[in-house]
Structure formats: C-alpha cells, structure tokens
PDB file of C-alpha atoms in Angstrom:
ATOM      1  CA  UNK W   1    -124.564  10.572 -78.896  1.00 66.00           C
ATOM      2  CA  UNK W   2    -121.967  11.952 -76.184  1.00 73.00           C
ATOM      3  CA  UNK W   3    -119.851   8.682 -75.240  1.00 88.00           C
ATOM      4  CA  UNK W   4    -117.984  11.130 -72.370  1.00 97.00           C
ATOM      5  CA  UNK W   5    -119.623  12.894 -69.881  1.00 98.00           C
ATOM      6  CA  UNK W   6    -117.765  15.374 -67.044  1.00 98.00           C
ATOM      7  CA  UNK W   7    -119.320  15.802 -63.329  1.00 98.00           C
ATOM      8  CA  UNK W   8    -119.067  19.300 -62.684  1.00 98.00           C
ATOM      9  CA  UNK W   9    -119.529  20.476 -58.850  1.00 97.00           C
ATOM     10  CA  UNK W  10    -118.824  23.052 -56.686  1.00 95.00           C
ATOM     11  CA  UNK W  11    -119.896  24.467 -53.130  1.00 92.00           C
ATOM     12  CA  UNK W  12    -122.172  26.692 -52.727  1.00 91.00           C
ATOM     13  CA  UNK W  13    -120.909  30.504 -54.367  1.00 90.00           C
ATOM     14  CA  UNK W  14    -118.409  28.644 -55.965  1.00 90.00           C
ATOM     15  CA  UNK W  15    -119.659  29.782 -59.604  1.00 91.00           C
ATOM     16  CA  UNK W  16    -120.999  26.711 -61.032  1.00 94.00           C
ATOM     17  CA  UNK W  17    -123.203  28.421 -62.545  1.00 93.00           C
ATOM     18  CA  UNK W  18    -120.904  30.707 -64.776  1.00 94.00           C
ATOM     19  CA  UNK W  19    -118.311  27.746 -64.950  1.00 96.00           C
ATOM     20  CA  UNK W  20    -121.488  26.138 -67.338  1.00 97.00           C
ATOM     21  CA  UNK W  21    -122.261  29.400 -69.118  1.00 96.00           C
ATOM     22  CA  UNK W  22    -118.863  29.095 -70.708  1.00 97.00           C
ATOM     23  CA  UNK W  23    -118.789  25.639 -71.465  1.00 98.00           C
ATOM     24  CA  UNK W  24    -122.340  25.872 -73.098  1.00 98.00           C
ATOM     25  CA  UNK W  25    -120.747  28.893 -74.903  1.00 98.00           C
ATOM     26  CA  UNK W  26    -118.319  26.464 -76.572  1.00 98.00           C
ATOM     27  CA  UNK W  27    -121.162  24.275 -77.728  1.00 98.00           C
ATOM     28  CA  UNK W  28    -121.315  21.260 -74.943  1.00 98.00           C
ATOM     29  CA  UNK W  29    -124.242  20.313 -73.369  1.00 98.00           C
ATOM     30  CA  UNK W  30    -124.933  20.832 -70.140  1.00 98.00           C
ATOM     31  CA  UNK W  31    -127.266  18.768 -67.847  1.00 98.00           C
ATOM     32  CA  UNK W  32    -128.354  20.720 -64.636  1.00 97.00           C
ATOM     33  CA  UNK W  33    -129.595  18.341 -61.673  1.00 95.00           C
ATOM     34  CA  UNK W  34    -131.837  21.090 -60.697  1.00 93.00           C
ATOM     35  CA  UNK W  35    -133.156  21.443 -63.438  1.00 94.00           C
ATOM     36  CA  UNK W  36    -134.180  18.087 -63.614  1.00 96.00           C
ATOM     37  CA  UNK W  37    -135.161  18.009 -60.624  1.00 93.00           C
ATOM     38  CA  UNK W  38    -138.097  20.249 -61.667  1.00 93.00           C
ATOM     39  CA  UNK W  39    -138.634  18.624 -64.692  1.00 95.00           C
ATOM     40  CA  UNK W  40    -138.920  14.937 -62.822  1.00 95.00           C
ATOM     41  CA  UNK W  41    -141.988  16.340 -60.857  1.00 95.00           C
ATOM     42  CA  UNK W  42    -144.055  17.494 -63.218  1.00 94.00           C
ATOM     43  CA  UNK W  43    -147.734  17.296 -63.637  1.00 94.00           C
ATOM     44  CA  UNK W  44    -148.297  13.925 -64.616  1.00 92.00           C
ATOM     45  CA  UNK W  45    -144.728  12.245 -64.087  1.00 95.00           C
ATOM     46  CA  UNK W  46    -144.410   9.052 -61.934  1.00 95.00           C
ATOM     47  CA  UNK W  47    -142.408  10.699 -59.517  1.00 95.00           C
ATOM     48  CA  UNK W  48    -145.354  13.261 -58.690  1.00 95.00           C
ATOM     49  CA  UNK W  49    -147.558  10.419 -58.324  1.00 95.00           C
ATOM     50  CA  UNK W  50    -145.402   8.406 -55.996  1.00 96.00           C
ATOM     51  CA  UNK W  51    -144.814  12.147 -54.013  1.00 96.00           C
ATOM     52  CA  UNK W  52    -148.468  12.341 -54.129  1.00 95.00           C
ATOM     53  CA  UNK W  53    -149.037   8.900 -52.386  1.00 95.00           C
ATOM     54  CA  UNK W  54    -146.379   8.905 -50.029  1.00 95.00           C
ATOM     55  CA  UNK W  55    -146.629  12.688 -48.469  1.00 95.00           C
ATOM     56  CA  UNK W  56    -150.848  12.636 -49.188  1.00 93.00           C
ATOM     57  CA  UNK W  57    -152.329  14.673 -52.064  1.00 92.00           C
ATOM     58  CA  UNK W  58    -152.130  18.067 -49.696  1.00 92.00           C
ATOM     59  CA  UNK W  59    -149.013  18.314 -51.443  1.00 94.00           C
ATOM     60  CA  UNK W  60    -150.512  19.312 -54.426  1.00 93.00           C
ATOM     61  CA  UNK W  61    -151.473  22.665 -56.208  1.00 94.00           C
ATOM     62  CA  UNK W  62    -155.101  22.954 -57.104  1.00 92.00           C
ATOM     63  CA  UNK W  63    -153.595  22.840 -60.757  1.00 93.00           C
ATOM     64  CA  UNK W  64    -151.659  19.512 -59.699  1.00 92.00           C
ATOM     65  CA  UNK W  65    -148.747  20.891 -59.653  1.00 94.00           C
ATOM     66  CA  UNK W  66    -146.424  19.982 -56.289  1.00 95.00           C
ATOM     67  CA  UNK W  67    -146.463  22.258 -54.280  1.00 93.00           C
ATOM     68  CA  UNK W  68    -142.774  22.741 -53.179  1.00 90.00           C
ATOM     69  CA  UNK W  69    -142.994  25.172 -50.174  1.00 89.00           C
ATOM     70  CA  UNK W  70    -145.337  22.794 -48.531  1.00 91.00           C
ATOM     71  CA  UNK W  71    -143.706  19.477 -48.968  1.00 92.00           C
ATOM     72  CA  UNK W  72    -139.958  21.013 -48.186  1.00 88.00           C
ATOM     73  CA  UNK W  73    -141.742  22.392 -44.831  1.00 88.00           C
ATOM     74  CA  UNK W  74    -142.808  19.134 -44.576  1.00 90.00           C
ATOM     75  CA  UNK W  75    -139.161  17.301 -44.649  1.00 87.00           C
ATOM     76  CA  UNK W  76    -137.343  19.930 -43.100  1.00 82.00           C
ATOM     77  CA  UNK W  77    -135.739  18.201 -39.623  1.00 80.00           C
ATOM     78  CA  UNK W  78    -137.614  15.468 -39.993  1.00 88.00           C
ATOM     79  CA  UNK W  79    -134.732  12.790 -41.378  1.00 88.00           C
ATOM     80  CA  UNK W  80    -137.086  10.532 -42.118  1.00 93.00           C
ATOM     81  CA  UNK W  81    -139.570  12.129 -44.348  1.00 93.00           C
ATOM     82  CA  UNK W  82    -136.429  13.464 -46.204  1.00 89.00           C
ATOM     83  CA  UNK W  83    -135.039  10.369 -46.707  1.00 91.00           C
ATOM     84  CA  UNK W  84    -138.137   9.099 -48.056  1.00 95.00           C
ATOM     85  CA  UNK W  85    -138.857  11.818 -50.815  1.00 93.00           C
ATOM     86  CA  UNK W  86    -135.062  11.589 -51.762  1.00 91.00           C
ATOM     87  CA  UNK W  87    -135.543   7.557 -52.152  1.00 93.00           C
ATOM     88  CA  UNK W  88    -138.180   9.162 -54.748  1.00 95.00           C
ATOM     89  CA  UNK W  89    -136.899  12.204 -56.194  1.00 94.00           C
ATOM     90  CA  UNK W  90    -132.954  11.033 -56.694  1.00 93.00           C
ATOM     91  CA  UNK W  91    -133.061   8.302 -58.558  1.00 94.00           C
ATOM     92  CA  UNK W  92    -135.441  10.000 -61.240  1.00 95.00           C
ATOM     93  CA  UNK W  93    -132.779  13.455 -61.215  1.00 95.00           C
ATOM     94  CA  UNK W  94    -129.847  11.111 -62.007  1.00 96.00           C
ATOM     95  CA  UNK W  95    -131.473   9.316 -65.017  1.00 96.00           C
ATOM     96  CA  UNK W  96    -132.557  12.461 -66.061  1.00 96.00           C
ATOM     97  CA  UNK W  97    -129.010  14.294 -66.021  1.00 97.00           C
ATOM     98  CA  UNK W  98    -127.597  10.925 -67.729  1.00 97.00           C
ATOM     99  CA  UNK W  99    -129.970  10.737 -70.729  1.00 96.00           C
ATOM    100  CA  UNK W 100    -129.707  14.580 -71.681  1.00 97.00           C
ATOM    101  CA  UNK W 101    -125.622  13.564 -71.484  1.00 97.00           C
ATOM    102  CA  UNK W 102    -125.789  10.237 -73.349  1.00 96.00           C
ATOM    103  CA  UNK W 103    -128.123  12.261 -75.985  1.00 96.00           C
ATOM    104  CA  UNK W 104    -126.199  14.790 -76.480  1.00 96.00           C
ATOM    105  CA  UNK W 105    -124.674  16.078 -79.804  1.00 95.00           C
ATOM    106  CA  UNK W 106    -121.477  17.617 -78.151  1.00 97.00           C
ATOM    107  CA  UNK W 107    -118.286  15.644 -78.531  1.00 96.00           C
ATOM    108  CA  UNK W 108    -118.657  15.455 -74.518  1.00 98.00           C
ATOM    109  CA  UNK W 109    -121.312  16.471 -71.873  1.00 98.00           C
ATOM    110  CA  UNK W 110    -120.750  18.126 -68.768  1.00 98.00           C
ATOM    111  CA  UNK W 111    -123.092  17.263 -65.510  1.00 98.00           C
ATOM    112  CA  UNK W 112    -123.893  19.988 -63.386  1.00 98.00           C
ATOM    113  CA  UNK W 113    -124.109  18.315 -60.202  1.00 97.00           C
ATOM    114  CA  UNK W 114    -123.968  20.818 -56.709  1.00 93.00           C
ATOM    115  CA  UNK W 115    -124.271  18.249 -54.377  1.00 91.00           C
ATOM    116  CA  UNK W 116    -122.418  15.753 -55.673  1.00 95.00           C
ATOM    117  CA  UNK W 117    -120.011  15.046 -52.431  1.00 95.00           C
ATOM    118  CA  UNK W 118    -122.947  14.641 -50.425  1.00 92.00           C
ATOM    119  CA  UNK W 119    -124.960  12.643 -52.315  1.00 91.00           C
ATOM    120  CA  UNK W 120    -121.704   9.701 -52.591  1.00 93.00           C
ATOM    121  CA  UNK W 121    -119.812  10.968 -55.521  1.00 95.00           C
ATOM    122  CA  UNK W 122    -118.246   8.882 -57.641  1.00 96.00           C
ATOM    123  CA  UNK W 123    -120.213   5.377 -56.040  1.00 96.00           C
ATOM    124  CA  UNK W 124    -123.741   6.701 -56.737  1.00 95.00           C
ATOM    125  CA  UNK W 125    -122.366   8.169 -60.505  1.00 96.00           C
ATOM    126  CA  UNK W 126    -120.276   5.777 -61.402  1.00 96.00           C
ATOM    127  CA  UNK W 127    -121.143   6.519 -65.511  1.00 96.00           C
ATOM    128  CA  UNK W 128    -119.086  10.104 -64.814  1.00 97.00           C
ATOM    129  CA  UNK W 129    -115.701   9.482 -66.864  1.00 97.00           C
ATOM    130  CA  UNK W 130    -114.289  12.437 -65.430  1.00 98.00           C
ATOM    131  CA  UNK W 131    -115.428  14.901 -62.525  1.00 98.00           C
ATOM    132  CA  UNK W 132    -114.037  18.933 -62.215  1.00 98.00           C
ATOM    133  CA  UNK W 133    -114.401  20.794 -59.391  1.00 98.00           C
ATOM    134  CA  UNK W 134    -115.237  24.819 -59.398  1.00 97.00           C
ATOM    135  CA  UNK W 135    -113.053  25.809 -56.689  1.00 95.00           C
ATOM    136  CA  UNK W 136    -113.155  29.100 -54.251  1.00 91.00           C
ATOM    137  CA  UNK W 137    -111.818  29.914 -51.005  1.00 88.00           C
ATOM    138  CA  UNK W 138    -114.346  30.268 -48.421  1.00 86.00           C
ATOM    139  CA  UNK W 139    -113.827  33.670 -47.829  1.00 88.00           C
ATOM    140  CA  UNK W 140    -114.988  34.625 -51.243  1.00 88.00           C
ATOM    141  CA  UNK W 141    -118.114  32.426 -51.474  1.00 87.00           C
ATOM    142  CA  UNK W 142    -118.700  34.006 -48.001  1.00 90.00           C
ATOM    143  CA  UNK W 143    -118.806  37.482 -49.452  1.00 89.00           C
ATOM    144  CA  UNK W 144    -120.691  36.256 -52.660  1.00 86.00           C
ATOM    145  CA  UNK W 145    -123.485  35.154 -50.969  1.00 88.00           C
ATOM    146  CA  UNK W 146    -123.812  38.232 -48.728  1.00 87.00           C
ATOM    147  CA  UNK W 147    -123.985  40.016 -51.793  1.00 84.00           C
ATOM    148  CA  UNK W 148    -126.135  37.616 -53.787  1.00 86.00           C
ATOM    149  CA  UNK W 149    -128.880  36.308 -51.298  1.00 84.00           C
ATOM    150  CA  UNK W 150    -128.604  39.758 -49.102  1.00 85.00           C
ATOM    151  CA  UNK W 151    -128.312  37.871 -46.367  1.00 85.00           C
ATOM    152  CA  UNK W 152    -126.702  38.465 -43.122  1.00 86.00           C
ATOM    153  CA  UNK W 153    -122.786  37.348 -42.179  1.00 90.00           C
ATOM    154  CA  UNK W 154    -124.068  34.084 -39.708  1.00 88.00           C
ATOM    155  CA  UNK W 155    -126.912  32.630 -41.840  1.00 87.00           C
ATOM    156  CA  UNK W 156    -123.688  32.593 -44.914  1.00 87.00           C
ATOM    157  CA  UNK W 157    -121.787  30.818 -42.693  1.00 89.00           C
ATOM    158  CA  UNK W 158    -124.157  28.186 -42.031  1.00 89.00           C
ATOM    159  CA  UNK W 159    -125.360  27.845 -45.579  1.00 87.00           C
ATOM    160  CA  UNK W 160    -121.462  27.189 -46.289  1.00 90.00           C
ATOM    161  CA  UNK W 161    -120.878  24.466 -43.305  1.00 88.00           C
ATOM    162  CA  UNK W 162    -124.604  23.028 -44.385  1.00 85.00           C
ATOM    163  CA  UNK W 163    -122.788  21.134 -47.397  1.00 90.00           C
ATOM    164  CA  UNK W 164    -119.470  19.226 -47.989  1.00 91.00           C
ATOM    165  CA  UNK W 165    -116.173  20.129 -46.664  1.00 92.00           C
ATOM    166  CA  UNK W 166    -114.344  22.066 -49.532  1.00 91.00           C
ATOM    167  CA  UNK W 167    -111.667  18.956 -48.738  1.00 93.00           C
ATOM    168  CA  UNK W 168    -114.383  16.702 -49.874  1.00 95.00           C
ATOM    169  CA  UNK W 169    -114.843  17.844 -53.249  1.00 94.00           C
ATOM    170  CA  UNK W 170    -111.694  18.508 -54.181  1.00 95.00           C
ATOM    171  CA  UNK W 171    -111.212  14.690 -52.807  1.00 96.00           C
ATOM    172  CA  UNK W 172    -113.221  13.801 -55.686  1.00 97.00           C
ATOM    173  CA  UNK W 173    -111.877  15.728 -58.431  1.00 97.00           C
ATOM    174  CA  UNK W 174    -109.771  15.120 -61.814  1.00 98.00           C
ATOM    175  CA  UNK W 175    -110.016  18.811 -62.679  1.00 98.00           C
ATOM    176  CA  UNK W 176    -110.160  22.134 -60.362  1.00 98.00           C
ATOM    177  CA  UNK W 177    -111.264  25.123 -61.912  1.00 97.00           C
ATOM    178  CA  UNK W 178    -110.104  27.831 -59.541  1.00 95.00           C
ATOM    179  CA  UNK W 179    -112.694  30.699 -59.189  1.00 93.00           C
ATOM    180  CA  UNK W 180    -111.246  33.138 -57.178  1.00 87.00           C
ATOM    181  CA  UNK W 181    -113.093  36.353 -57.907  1.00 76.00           C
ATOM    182  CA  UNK W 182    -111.281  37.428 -60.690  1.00 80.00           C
ATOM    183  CA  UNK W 183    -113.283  36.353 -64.191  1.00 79.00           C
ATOM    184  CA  UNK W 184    -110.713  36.674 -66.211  1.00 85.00           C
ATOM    185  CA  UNK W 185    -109.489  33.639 -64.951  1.00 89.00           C
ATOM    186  CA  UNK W 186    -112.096  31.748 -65.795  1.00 94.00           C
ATOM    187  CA  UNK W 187    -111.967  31.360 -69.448  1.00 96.00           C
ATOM    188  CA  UNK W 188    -108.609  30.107 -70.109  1.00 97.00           C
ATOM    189  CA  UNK W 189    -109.056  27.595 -67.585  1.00 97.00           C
ATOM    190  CA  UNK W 190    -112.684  26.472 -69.059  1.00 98.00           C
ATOM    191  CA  UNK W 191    -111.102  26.054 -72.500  1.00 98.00           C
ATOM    192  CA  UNK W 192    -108.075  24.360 -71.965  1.00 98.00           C
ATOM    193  CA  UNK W 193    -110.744  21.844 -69.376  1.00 98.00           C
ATOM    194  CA  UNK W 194    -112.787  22.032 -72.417  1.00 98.00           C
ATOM    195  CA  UNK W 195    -109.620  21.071 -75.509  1.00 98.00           C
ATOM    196  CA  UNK W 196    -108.297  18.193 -73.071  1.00 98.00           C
ATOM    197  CA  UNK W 197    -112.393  16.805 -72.937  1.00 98.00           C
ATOM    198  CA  UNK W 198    -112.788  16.473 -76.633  1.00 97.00           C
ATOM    199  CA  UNK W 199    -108.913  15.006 -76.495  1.00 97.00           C
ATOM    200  CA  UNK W 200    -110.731  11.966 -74.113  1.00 97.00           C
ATOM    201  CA  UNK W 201    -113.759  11.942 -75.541  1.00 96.00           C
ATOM    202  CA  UNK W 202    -112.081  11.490 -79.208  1.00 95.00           C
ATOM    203  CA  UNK W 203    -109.590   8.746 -77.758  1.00 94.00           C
ATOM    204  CA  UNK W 204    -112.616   7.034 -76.203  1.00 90.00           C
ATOM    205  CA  UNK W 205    -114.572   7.143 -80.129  1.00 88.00           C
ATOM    206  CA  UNK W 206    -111.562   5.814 -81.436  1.00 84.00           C
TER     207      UNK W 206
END
C-alpha cells in the first residue's frame, strides 16, 4: 500500500508523458487519468450506463461499447451537455487514479494528471501529498506539437491557450521538472524528484 502519492501535470507538449516513463523505470507506479478515463467507461461499468441514460443509447457501439466520436461531437460547444457528462465521467477518473495509487506496491505513487489546473487542483485532489509540475517554455511545446500532431502553426497555438496558463500550474506546484528540449536533463532531475519522494514517503511510514 502507497501511503504517498505525487500529482504530476504538465501543459500540453510539456513531456508528461516521458517525465512517467522514467519514474515507472525506477519502479513507482504510475496512475494515468486517461487511462482511466477509458477504463471507467467500459462495457458494463456504471458510468457507461449513466452515459447511456443521460446522452440516449445512440451513444453506443453496436458492441456496447461508447462510442466516443459521437458523444464528444455531441458536447463540443454545448457547455451544458459537457458539464453534464463531466458530473459523470470525473468523479469515476479520480477514484480510479486514487485506488491504483493507494494500491500500489511502490514506496510512493505518482498521478498523472494533464488537466489538473483546470479541473481545481489541489481543492478537487486534496489526497495529493505533493504535486510536480513538467515544465516547458511555450515556444518549445509550440514546435513539439507541430512536429508531433503535424499540424499547422495557428491550430498549436490554440491547442496551447485551450488549457491553463503555464502561471497556473506552476501556481500549484511543490516540484518543477524543467523540460526544455534537451533529454539529458531529464533524468537527473526525475531521480533526485524521485530520492526526495521515498525520503517523504518513508518519514510519513514512520
């Protein structure tokens, strides 16, 4: 059982994704929010069912399966309907992300959380001891999602401005990984994150 658990966020292109990579590398489990938020709407779950009455079973795969294209049509720029399929979808990812953490057989768990800022930080997770942020400068994650997505130079930009402010997540963190293009930054930076984590999550056993 994993008595510590670390919120780990980033914008988008920040490298969240390679900031977990290493950490897994070092044996912690990791606990992606979206992955769960797959898992929470599978065939058969209670969230699928309450999707199912709420948006109408046209929301479904012939194989019962939810049929994701359809439904986020569905919400896009309509506030509302959003709202509503969050009030069903959210509360199901975070107890999700917290069980595979408080389950865990790593001294700590990390969180992988990408929208964390948005979705009210530390007030709607307040069982994160401890929350790092993977850090880049705009201009980079600019360039990383031309390269990434293919995409062109305006739609980047308004991916970027879609989320939080980078000023909002770093308003939120204990830790700052700094992912600046160059990888070999990275690892030092994960394991001495990684050394003071199992420091806290040993004092907190204690």
């Amino acid at each position: 059982m994993s008595g510590f658990i670390v919120g780990l966020t980033g914008g988008i292109a920040s490298g969240k994704s390679e900031v977990t990579r290493r950490f897994e590398a070092l044996g912690i489990t990791v606990a992606d929010a979206d992955v769960a938020a797959r898992e929470v709407v599978a065939p058969g779950s209670p969230a699928l069912e309450r999707i199912s009455v709420r948006f109408g079973s046209a929301m479904l795969l012939v194989d019962g399966s939810l049929d994701r294209a359809r439904l986020r049509a569905h919400v896009f720029g309509n506030d509302e309907e959003r709202r509503a399929l969050e009030a069903i979808t959210h509360p199901a990812i975070r107890a999700r992300v917290r069980h595979i953490c408080e389950t865990a057989g790593s001294p700590y768990a990390v969180a992988a959380i990408p929208l964390l800022a948005e979705a009210g930080g530390r007030a709607t997770y307040p069982w994160l001891d401890r929350i790092v942020v993977v850090d880049a400068p705009e201009s980079v994650r600019h360039a990383r999602l031309l390269q990434r997505d293919a995409i062109d130079t305006a739609l980047a930009t308004r991916m970027i401005q879609a989320q939080a402010s980078r000023e909002q997540r770093l308003a939120l963190a204990d830790d700052v990984i700094v992912n600046d293009g160059q990888p070999e930054h990275l690892q030092p930076q994960v394991e001495a994150l990684d050394r003071l984590y199992r420091r806290l999550a040993a004092a907190r056993a204690s």
